[in-house]
GROMACS .gro file of C-alpha atoms in nm:
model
  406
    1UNK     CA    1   0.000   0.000   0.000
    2UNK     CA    2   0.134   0.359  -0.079
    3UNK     CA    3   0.211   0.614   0.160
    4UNK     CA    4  -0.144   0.766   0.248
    5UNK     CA    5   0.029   1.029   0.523
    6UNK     CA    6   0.318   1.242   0.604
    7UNK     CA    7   0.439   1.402   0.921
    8UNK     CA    8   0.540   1.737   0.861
    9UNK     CA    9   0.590   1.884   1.227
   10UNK     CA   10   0.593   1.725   1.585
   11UNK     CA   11   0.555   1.829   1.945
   12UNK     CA   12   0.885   1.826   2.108
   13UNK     CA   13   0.882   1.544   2.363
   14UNK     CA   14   0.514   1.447   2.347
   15UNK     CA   15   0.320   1.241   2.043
   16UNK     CA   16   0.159   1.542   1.886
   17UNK     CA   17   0.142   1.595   1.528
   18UNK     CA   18   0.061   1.727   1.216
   19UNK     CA   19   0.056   1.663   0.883
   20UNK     CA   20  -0.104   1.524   0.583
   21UNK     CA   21  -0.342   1.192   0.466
   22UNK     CA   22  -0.390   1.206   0.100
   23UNK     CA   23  -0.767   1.055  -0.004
   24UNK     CA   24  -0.896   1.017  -0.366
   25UNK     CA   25  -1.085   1.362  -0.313
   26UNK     CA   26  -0.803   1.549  -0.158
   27UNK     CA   27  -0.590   1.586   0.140
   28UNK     CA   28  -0.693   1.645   0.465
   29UNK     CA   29  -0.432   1.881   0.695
   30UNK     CA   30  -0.441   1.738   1.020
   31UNK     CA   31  -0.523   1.790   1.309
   32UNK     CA   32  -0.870   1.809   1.166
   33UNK     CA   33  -1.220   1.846   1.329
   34UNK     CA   34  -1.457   1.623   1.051
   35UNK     CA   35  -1.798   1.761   1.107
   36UNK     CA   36  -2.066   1.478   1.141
   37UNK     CA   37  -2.324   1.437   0.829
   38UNK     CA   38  -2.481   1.137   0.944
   39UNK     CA   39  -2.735   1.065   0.686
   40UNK     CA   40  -2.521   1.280   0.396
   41UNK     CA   41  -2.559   1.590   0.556
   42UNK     CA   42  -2.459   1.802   0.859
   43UNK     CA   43  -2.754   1.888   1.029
   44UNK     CA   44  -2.928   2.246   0.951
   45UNK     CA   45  -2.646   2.306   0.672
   46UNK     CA   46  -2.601   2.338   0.323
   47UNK     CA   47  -2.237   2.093   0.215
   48UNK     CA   48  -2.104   2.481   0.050
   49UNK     CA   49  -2.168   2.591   0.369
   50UNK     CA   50  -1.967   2.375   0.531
   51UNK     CA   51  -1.720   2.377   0.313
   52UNK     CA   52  -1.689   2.799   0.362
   53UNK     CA   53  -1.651   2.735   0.726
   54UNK     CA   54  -1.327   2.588   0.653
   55UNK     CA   55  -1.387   2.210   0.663
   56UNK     CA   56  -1.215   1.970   0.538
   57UNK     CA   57  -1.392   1.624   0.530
   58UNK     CA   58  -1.713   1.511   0.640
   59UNK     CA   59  -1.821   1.178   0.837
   60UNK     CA   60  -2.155   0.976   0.689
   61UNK     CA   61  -2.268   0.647   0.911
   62UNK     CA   62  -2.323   0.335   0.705
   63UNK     CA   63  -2.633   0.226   0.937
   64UNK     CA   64  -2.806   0.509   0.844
   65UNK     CA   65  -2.732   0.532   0.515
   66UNK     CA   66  -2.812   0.157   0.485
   67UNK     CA   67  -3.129   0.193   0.606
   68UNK     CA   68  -3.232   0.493   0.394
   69UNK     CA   69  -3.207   0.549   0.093
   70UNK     CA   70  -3.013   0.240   0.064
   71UNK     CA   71  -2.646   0.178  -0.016
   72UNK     CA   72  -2.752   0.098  -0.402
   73UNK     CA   73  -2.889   0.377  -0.434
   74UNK     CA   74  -2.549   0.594  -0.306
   75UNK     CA   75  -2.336   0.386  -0.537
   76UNK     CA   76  -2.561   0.490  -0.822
   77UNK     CA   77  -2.560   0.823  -0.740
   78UNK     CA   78  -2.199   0.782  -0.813
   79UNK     CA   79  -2.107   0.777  -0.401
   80UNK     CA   80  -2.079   0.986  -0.090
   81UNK     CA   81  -1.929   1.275  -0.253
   82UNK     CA   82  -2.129   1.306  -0.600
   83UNK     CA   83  -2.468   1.252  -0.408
   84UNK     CA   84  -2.454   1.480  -0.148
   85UNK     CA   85  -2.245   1.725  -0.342
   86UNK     CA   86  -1.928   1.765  -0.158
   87UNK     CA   87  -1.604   1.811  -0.295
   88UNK     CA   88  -1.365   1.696  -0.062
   89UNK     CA   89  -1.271   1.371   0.100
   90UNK     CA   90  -1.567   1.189   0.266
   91UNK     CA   91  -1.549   0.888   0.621
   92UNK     CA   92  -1.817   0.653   0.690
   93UNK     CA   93  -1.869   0.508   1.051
   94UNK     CA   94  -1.872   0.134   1.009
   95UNK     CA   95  -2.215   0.134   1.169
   96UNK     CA   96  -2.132  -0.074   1.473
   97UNK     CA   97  -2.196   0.193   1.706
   98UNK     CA   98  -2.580   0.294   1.549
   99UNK     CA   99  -2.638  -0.078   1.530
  100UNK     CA  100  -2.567  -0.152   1.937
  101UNK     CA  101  -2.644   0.171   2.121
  102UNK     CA  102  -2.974   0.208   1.919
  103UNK     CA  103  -3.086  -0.151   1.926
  104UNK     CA  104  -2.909  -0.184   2.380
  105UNK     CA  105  -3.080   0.203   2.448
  106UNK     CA  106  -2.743   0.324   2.601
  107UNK     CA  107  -2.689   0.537   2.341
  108UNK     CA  108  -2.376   0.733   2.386
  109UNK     CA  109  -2.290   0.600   2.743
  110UNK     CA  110  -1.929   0.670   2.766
  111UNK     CA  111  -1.894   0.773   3.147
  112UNK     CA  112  -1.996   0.571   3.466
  113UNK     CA  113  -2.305   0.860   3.471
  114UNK     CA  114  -2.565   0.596   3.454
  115UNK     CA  115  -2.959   0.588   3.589
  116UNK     CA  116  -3.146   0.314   3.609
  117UNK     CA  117  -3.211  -0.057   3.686
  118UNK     CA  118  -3.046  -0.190   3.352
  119UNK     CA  119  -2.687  -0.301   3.309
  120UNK     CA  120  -2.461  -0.321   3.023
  121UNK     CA  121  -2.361  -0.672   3.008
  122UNK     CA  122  -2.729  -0.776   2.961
  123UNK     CA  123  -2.690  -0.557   2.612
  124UNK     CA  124  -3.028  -0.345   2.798
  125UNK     CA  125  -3.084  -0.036   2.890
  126UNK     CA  126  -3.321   0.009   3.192
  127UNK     CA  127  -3.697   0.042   3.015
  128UNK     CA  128  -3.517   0.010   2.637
  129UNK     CA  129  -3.637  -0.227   2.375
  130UNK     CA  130  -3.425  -0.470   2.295
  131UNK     CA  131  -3.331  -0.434   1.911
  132UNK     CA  132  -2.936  -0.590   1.907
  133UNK     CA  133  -2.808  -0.922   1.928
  134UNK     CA  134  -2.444  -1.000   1.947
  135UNK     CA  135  -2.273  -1.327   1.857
  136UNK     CA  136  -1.895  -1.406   1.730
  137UNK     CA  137  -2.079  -1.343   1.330
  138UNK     CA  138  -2.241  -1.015   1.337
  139UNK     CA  139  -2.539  -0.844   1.470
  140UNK     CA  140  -2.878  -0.930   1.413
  141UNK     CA  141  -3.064  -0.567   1.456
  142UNK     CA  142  -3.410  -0.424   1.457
  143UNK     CA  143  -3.454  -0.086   1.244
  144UNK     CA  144  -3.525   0.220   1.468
  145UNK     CA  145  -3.697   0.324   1.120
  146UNK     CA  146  -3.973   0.104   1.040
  147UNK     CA  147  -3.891  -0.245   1.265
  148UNK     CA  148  -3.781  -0.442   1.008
  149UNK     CA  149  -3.494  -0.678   1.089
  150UNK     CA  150  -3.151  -0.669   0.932
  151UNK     CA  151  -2.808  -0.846   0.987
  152UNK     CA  152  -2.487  -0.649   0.988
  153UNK     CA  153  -2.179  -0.891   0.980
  154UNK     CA  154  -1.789  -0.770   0.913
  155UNK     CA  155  -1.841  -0.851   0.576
  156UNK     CA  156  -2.183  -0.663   0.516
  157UNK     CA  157  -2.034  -0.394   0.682
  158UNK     CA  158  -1.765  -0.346   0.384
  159UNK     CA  159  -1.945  -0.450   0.188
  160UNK     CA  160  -2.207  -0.116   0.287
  161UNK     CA  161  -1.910   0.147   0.296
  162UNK     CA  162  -1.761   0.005  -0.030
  163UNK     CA  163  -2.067   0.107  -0.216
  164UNK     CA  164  -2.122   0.456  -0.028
  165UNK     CA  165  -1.741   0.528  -0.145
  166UNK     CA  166  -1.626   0.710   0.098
  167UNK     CA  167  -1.276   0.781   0.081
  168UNK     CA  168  -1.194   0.634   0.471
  169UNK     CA  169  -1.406   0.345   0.641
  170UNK     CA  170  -1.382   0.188   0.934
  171UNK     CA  171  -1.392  -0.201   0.993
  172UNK     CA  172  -1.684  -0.319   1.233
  173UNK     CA  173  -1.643  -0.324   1.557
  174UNK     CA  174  -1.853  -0.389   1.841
  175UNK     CA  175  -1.941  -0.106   2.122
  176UNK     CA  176  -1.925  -0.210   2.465
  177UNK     CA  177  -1.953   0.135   2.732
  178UNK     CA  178  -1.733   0.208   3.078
  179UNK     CA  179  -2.074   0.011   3.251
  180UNK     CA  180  -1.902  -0.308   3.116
  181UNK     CA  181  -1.761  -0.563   3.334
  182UNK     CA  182  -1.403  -0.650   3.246
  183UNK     CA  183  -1.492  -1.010   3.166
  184UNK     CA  184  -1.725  -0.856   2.914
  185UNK     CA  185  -1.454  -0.615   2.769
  186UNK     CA  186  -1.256  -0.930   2.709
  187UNK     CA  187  -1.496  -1.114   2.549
  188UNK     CA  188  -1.600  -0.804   2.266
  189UNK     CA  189  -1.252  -0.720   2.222
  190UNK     CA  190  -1.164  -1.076   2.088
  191UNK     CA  191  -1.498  -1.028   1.862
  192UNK     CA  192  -1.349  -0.690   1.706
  193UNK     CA  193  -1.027  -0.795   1.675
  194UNK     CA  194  -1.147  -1.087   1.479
  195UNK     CA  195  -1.388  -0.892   1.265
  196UNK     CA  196  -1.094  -0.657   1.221
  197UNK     CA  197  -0.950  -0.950   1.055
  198UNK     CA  198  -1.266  -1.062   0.814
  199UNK     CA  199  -1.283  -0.688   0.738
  200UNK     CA  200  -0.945  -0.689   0.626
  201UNK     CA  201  -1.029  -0.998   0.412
  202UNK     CA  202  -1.311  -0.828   0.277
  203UNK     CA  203  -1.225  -0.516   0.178
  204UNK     CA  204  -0.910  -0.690  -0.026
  205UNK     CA  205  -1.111  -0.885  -0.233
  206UNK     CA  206  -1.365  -0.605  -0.287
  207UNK     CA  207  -1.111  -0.341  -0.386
  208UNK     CA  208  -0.941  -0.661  -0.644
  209UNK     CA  209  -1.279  -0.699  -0.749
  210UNK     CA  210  -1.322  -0.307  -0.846
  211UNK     CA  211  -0.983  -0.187  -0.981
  212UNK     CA  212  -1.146   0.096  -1.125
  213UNK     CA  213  -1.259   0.239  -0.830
  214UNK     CA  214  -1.080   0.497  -0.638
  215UNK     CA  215  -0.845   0.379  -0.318
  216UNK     CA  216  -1.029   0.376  -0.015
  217UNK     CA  217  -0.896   0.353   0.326
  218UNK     CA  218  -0.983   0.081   0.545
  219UNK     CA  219  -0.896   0.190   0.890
  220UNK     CA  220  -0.933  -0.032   1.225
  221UNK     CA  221  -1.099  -0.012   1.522
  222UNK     CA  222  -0.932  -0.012   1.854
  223UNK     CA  223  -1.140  -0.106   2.190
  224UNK     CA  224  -1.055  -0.151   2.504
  225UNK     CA  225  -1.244   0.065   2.704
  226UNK     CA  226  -1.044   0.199   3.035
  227UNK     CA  227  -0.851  -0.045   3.061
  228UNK     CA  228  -0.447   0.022   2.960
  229UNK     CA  229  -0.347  -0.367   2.872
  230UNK     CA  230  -0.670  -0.430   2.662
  231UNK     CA  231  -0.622  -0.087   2.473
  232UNK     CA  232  -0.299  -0.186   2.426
  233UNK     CA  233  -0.267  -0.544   2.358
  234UNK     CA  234  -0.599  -0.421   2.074
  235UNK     CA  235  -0.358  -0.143   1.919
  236UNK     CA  236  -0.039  -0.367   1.880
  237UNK     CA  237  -0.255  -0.631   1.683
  238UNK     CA  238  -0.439  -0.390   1.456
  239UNK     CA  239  -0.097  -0.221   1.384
  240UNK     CA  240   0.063  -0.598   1.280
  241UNK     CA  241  -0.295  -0.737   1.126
  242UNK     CA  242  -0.168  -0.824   0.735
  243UNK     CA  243  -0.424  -1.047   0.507
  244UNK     CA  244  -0.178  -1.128   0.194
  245UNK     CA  245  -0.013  -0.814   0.258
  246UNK     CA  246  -0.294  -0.600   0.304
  247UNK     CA  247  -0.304  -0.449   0.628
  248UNK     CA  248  -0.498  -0.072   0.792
  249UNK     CA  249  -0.419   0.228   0.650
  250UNK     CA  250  -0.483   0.398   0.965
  251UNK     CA  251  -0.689   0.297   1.275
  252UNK     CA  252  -0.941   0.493   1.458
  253UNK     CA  253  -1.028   0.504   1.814
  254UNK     CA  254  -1.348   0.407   1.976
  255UNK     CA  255  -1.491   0.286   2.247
  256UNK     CA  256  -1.541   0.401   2.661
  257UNK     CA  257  -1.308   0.659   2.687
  258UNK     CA  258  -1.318   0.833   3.007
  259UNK     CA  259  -1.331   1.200   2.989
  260UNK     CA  260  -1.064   1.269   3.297
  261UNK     CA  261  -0.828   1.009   3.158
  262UNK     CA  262  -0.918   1.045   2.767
  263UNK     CA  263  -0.545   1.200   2.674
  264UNK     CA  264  -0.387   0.889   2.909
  265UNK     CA  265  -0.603   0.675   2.739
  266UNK     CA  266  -0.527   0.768   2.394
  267UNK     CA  267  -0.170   0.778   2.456
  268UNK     CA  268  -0.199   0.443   2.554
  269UNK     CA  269  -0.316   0.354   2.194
  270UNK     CA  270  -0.086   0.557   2.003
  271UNK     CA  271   0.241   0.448   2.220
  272UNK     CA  272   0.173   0.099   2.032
  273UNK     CA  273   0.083   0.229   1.672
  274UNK     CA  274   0.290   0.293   1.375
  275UNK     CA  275   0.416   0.657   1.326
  276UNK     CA  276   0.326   0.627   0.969
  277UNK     CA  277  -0.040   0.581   0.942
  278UNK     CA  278  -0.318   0.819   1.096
  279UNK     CA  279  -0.510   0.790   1.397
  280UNK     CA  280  -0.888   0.882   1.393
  281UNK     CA  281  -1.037   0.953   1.761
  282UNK     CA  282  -1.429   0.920   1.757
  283UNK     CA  283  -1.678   1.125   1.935
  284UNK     CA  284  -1.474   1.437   2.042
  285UNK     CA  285  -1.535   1.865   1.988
  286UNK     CA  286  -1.478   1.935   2.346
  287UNK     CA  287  -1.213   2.254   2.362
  288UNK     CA  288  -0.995   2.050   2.672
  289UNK     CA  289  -1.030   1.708   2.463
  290UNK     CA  290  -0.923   1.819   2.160
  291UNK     CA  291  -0.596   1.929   2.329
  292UNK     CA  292  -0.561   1.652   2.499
  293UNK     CA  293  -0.650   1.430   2.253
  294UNK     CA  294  -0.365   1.616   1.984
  295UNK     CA  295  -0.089   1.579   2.258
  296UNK     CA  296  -0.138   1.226   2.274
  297UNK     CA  297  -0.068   1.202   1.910
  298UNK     CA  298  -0.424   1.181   1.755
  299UNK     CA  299  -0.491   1.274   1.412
  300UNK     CA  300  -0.828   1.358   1.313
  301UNK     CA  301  -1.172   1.381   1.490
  302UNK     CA  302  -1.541   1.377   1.451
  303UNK     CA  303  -1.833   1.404   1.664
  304UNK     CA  304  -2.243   1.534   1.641
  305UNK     CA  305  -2.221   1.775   1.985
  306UNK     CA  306  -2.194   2.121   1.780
  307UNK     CA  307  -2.471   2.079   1.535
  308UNK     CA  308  -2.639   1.907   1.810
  309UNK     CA  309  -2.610   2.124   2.105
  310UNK     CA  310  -2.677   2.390   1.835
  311UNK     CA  311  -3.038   2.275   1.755
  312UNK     CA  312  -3.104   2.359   2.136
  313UNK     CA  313  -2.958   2.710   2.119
  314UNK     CA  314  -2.655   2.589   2.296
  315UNK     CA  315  -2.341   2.822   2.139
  316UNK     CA  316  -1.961   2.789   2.170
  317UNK     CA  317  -1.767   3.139   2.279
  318UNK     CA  318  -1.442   3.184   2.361
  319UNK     CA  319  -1.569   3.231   2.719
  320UNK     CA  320  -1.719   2.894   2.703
  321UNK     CA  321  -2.085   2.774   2.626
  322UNK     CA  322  -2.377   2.987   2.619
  323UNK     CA  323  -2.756   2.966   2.586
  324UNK     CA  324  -2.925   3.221   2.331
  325UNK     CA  325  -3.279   3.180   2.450
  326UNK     CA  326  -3.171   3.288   2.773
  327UNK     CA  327  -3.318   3.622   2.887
  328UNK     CA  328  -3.028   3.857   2.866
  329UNK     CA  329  -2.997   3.770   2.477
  330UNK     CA  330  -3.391   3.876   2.403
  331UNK     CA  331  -3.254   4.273   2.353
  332UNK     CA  332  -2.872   4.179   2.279
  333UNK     CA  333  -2.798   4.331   1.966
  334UNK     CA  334  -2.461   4.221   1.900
  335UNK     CA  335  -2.348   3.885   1.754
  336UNK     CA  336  -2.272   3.568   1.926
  337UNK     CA  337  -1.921   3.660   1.950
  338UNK     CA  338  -1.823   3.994   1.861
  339UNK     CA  339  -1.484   3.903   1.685
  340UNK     CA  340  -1.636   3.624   1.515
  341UNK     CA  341  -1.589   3.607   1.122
  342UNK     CA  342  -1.841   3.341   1.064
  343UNK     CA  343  -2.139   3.425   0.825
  344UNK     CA  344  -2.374   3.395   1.162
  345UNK     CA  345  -2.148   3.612   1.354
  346UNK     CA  346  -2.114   3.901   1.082
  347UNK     CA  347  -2.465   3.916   0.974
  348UNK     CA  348  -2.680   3.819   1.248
  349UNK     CA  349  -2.761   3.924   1.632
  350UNK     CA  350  -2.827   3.744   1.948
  351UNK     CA  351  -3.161   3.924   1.929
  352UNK     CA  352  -3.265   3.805   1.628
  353UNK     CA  353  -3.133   3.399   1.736
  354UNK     CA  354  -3.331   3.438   2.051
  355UNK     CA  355  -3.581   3.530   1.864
  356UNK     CA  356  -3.583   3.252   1.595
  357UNK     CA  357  -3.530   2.989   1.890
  358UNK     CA  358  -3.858   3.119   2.041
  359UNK     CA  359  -4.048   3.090   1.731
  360UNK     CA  360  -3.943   2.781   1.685
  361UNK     CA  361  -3.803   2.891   1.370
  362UNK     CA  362  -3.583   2.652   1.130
  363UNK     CA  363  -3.362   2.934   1.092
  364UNK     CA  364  -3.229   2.870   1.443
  365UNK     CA  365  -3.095   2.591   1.377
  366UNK     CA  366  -2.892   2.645   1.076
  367UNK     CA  367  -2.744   2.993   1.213
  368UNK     CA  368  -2.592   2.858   1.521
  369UNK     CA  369  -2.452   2.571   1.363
  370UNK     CA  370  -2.326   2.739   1.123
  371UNK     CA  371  -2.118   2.916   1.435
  372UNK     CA  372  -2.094   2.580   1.610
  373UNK     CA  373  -1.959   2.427   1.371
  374UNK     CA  374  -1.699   2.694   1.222
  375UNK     CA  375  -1.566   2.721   1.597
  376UNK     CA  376  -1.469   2.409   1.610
  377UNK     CA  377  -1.317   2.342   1.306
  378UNK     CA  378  -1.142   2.671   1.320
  379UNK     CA  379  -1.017   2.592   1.740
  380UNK     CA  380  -0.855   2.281   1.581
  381UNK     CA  381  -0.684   2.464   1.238
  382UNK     CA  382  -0.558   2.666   1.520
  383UNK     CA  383  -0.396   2.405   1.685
  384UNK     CA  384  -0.253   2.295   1.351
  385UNK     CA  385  -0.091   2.608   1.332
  386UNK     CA  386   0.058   2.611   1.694
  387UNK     CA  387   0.201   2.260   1.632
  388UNK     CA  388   0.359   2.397   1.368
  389UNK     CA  389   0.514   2.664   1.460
  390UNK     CA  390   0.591   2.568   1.833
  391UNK     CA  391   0.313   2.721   2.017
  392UNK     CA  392   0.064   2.413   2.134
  393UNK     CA  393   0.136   2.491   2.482
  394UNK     CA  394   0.078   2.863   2.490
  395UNK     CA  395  -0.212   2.808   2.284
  396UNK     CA  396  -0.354   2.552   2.503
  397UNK     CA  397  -0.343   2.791   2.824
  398UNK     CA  398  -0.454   3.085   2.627
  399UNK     CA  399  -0.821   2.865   2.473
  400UNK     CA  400  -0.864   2.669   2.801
  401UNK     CA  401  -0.802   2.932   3.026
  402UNK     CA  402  -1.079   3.162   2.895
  403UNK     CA  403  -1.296   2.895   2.782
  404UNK     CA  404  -1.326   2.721   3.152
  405UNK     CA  405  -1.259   3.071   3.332
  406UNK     CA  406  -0.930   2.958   3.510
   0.00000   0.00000   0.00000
């Protein structure tokens, strides 16, 4: 396999990085923040639009896009890019997270914050549905959509993202959360690694199968939840896994991470990787996570929370979050931050978002994610910047210390 990514400057003494992964639609600069467009589109936004707030990729979910319209129908559309009309490089989860925290009704359970009379092992939620069932094959799942009943395998997986065309995939894996017992962490952990192994398989014969077609990336999956000689023990096989020859070309990180140990964690990962490929951290847009996340020598990263928390009026500032429907915004007339250059920021006032939020106005939405959105993506070209010119650290104490008042 060619060389798919290039260093070009490091953080003295720690694993921070940046530099380059070349796609079939175009390099991506990393660090990057890859805004989330689950179902072929981020949330509230036009793809220009994201693409004038500066980023670079964007992250579709194979479940979803399996489920509706149908993975045919992508392919015929000429994939990812040419249907939703973006331009630059495109990832697909593998689905394995949609198919288990739907179908267990954990969702995104990631800390040991949990209510109620279910536990994790059982694969239940307390008063869920049960609509996933695990076994060392795949995952037999119930649609959230309609109920109809589908089976997602290592193969099917591929087999999914193959025909969406993204230019990075990710091999199926399956979620487990920090509410895990050990024995159970065990237990997945030898089911990923060994669909890491049929996805390999896979994706060889598919992309044999298809010369014509552009070069994906297949990246793998490392679990392990909070525990260091899983995480590690999961990194050091992905990084050796070969099937005649073929082997990742890059790995991402999933799984339990817990937030006060999340850098640890990661570093954990990375220590056992090859310098050579990229790293892709799921699930992360929090400023003091990014950070950490980037000194630990993490590449790229994706997650829903700013067109999310955006769609409940919930805005990033340099001075931290902020909620526009509160009372003090209802006569602001200023924008959400006043130094801002985003199109929200220069055209638009608090006044008129509080406004829009308490009309329940569709507008809302797509103005402060717009801002959402740009602020994180621009936070982390930021960081690129620092790393490469030597000032991470002063960075880091100038974002965080305003952002969490300290």
């Amino acid at each position: 396999m060619s060389t798919v990514f290039r260093i070009e400057a490091r953080l003295e003494g720690r694993a921070g990085r940046s530099g380059v992964i070349e796609t079939p639609h175009g390099q991506i600069r990393t660090p990057a923040f890859i805004p989330v467009a689950t179902q072929a589109t981020v949330k509230a936004l036009l793809p220009e639009t994201v693409a004038e707030l500066g980023a670079q990729a964007v992250l579709a979910n194979a479940y979803h896009l399996y489920l509706q319209p149908g993975t045919d129908i992508v392919a015929q559309a000429g994939g990812l890019s040419q249907f939703m009309n973006w331009p630059g490089p495109t990832f697909t989860d593998s689905g394995g997270f949609q198919v288990l925290s739907l179908g267990s009704g954990f969702k995104k359970v990631l800390s040991e914050q949990f209510s109620g009379a279910g536990t994790a092992d059982t694969g239940l939620a307390a008063d869920a549905i049960r609509r996933a069932h695990v076994d060392d094959d795949g995952v037999w799942f119930t649609s959230h959509r309609d109920g109809t009943k589908h089976r997602f395998t290592p193969e099917v997986s591929m087999r999914a993202q193959f025909d969406i065309g993204a230019d990075i995939i990710f091999a199926f894996d399956e979620l487990t959360t920090l509410l895990n017992s050990h024995e159970y962490q065990v237990e997945a952990l030898g089911r990923t690694q060994a669909w890491a192994r049929r996805c390999l398989a896979e994706h060889r014969r598919l992309l044999a199968a298809n010369p014509h077609r552009p070069r994906q990336l297949l990246f793998g999956v490392v679990q392990g939840a909070q525990y260091e000689p899983l995480r590690r023990r999961a990194a050091r096989e992905l990084a050796a896994m070969e099937v005649e020859g073929y082997r990742f070309a890059g790995f991402g990180i999933g799984g339990a991470l817990e937030k006060e140990r999340l850098g640890q964690i990661v570093s954990w990962v990375t220590d056992e990787l090859p310098e050579d490929r990229p790293r892709h951290l799921l699930g992360i847009s929090e400023p003091d996570d990014l950070f950490a996340a980037i000194e630990a020598g993490a590449d790229t990263f994706d997650c829903v929370s700013p067109s999310r928390v955006a769609r409940t009026s919930a805005v990033y500032t340099a001075r931290g979050r902020t909620n526009l429907t509160r009372a003090e915004n209802r006569r602001a007339f200023r924008p959400i931050e006043d130094d801002c250059p985003c199109y929200t920021c220069t055209h638009y006032t608090r006044a008129y978002l509080h406004h829009l939020f308490k009309a329940k106005e569709m507008l809302a939405s797509t103005l402060a994610t717009v801002h959402n959105e740009y602020f994180i993506v621009t936070l982390v070209n930021r960081i690129r910047e620092a790393l490469a010119h030597g000032d991470f650290d002063a960075l880091r104490a100038e974002v965080l210390g305003a952002y969490y008042g300290s």
